[in-house]
Short mmCIF file of C-alpha atoms in Angstrom, two decimals:
data_model
loop_
_atom_site.label_atom_id
_atom_site.label_comp_id
_atom_site.label_asym_id
_atom_site.label_seq_id
_atom_site.Cartn_x
_atom_site.Cartn_y
_atom_site.Cartn_z
CA MET A 246 -3.70 -10.92 -10.19
CA ASP A 247 -5.79 -8.33 -9.31
CA THR A 248 -3.89 -5.81 -8.94
CA LEU A 249 -4.15 -5.13 -4.96
CA LEU A 250 -3.42 -8.51 -4.12
CA LEU A 251 -0.37 -7.63 -5.79
CA SER A 252 -0.07 -4.73 -4.59
CA ALA A 253 0.42 -6.00 -0.53
CA ILE A 254 1.98 -9.15 -1.99
CA ILE A 255 4.81 -6.64 -3.21
CA GLY A 256 3.80 -4.49 0.39
CA LEU A 257 4.39 -7.73 2.44
CA ILE A 258 8.26 -8.67 1.36
CA ALA A 259 9.26 -5.12 1.22
CA GLY A 260 7.34 -4.07 4.90
CA THR A 261 9.49 -7.58 6.08
CA ILE A 262 13.20 -6.29 4.13
CA ASP A 263 12.29 -2.32 5.88
CA ALA A 264 12.08 -4.20 9.22
CA ILE A 265 14.43 -7.35 9.63
CA PRO A 266 17.56 -5.38 10.07
CA MET A 267 15.70 -2.63 12.28
CA LEU A 268 15.00 -6.89 14.33
CA VAL A 269 18.75 -6.88 14.31
CA GLN A 270 19.31 -3.71 15.87
CA LYS A 271 16.59 -4.32 18.45
CA LEU A 272 14.83 -1.30 17.33
CA GLU A 273 11.19 -0.42 19.23
CA LYS A 274 9.08 -1.85 18.44
CA ARG A 275 6.67 0.76 17.69
CA ALA A 276 9.57 1.87 14.98
CA ILE A 277 9.20 -1.51 13.37
CA VAL A 278 6.17 -1.71 12.92
CA SER A 279 5.08 1.78 11.29
CA ALA A 280 8.58 1.04 9.45
CA PHE A 281 6.85 -1.99 7.94
CA LEU A 282 3.36 -0.17 8.03
CA GLN A 283 5.29 2.41 6.19
CA TYR A 284 6.14 0.04 3.11
CA PHE A 285 2.93 -1.98 3.02
CA PHE A 286 0.83 0.67 2.36
CA VAL A 287 3.61 2.15 0.14
CA SER A 288 3.64 -0.21 -2.54
CA ILE A 289 -0.40 -0.27 -2.36
CA VAL A 290 0.42 3.43 -2.81
CA ILE A 291 3.25 3.10 -5.75
CA VAL A 292 1.79 -0.21 -7.97
CA ASN A 293 -1.74 1.69 -8.50
CA ILE A 294 -1.05 4.96 -8.98
CA ASP A 295 0.67 6.30 -12.80
CA LEU A 296 2.65 9.98 -12.76
CA PRO A 297 2.22 11.99 -15.35
CA HIS A 298 5.97 13.15 -16.83
CA ILE A 299 7.70 10.90 -14.54
CA VAL A 300 9.06 7.31 -15.68
CA TRP A 301 7.98 4.61 -14.77
CA TRP A 302 10.40 3.75 -13.32
CA LEU A 303 11.46 6.50 -11.83
CA GLN A 304 7.85 6.95 -9.71
CA GLY A 305 8.27 3.90 -7.13
CA GLY A 306 11.64 5.30 -5.81
CA PHE A 307 10.04 9.06 -5.80
CA ILE A 308 6.51 8.03 -4.44
CA SER A 309 8.56 6.03 -1.34
CA VAL A 310 10.73 9.19 -0.37
CA ALA A 311 7.85 12.18 -1.23
CA LEU A 312 5.68 10.15 1.44
CA ALA A 313 8.62 8.81 4.04
CA LEU A 314 9.05 12.86 4.92
CA PRO A 315 7.31 13.07 7.49
CA VAL A 316 8.77 10.35 8.98
CA VAL A 317 11.81 11.88 8.29
CA VAL A 318 10.62 15.34 9.48
CA LEU A 319 9.61 13.78 12.68
CA VAL A 320 12.75 11.51 13.51
CA ALA A 321 15.19 14.52 12.73
CA ALA A 322 14.74 16.00 15.60
CA LYS A 323 15.82 12.96 17.95
CA GLU A 324 18.23 11.18 15.94
CA LYS A 325 19.88 13.31 12.37
CA LYS A 326 21.63 10.24 11.56
CA ALA A 327 19.18 7.67 10.39
CA ILE A 328 17.95 10.50 8.13
CA PRO A 329 20.90 9.59 5.32
CA ILE A 330 19.36 6.12 6.08
CA ILE A 331 15.66 6.37 5.64
CA LEU A 332 16.24 8.38 2.75
CA THR A 333 18.18 6.00 1.35
CA MET A 334 16.54 3.34 1.84
CA ALA A 335 13.23 4.35 0.69
CA ALA A 336 14.52 5.27 -2.62
CA VAL A 337 16.10 2.48 -3.08
CA LEU A 338 13.38 -0.73 -2.06
CA GLY A 339 10.53 2.36 -3.50
CA THR A 340 11.68 1.80 -6.88
CA PHE A 341 12.01 -1.87 -6.58
CA ILE A 342 8.50 -1.59 -5.64
CA GLY A 343 8.47 0.44 -8.85
CA VAL A 344 10.16 -2.40 -11.12
CA ALA A 345 8.26 -5.12 -9.21
CA GLY A 346 5.09 -3.00 -9.72
CA HIS A 347 5.43 -3.34 -13.27
CA TYR A 348 6.99 -6.62 -14.37
CA LEU A 349 4.40 -8.54 -12.65
CA LYS A 350 1.34 -6.90 -13.55
#
């Protein structure tokens, strides 16, 4: 399977996993779309990058947390309770994306 297609499929799955709890909580639609797009594009980056000196299974979580930091800065102004949730989801989903990308390539 083509790597870009694989990363897009993983991104659709990861974005959906992140969006479902937000839908259940009936959060703002823009926030849900933003989170979905975040993980869709983060998946493409994670699957198609190789960071030197970082073991493969940590790369996904590291990249995902790093790319979530701008969102955390924006959210921190209004909703401090969301910061640990965002960072935890970034670390967990990013790691799963990295592992899935590694084994499915």
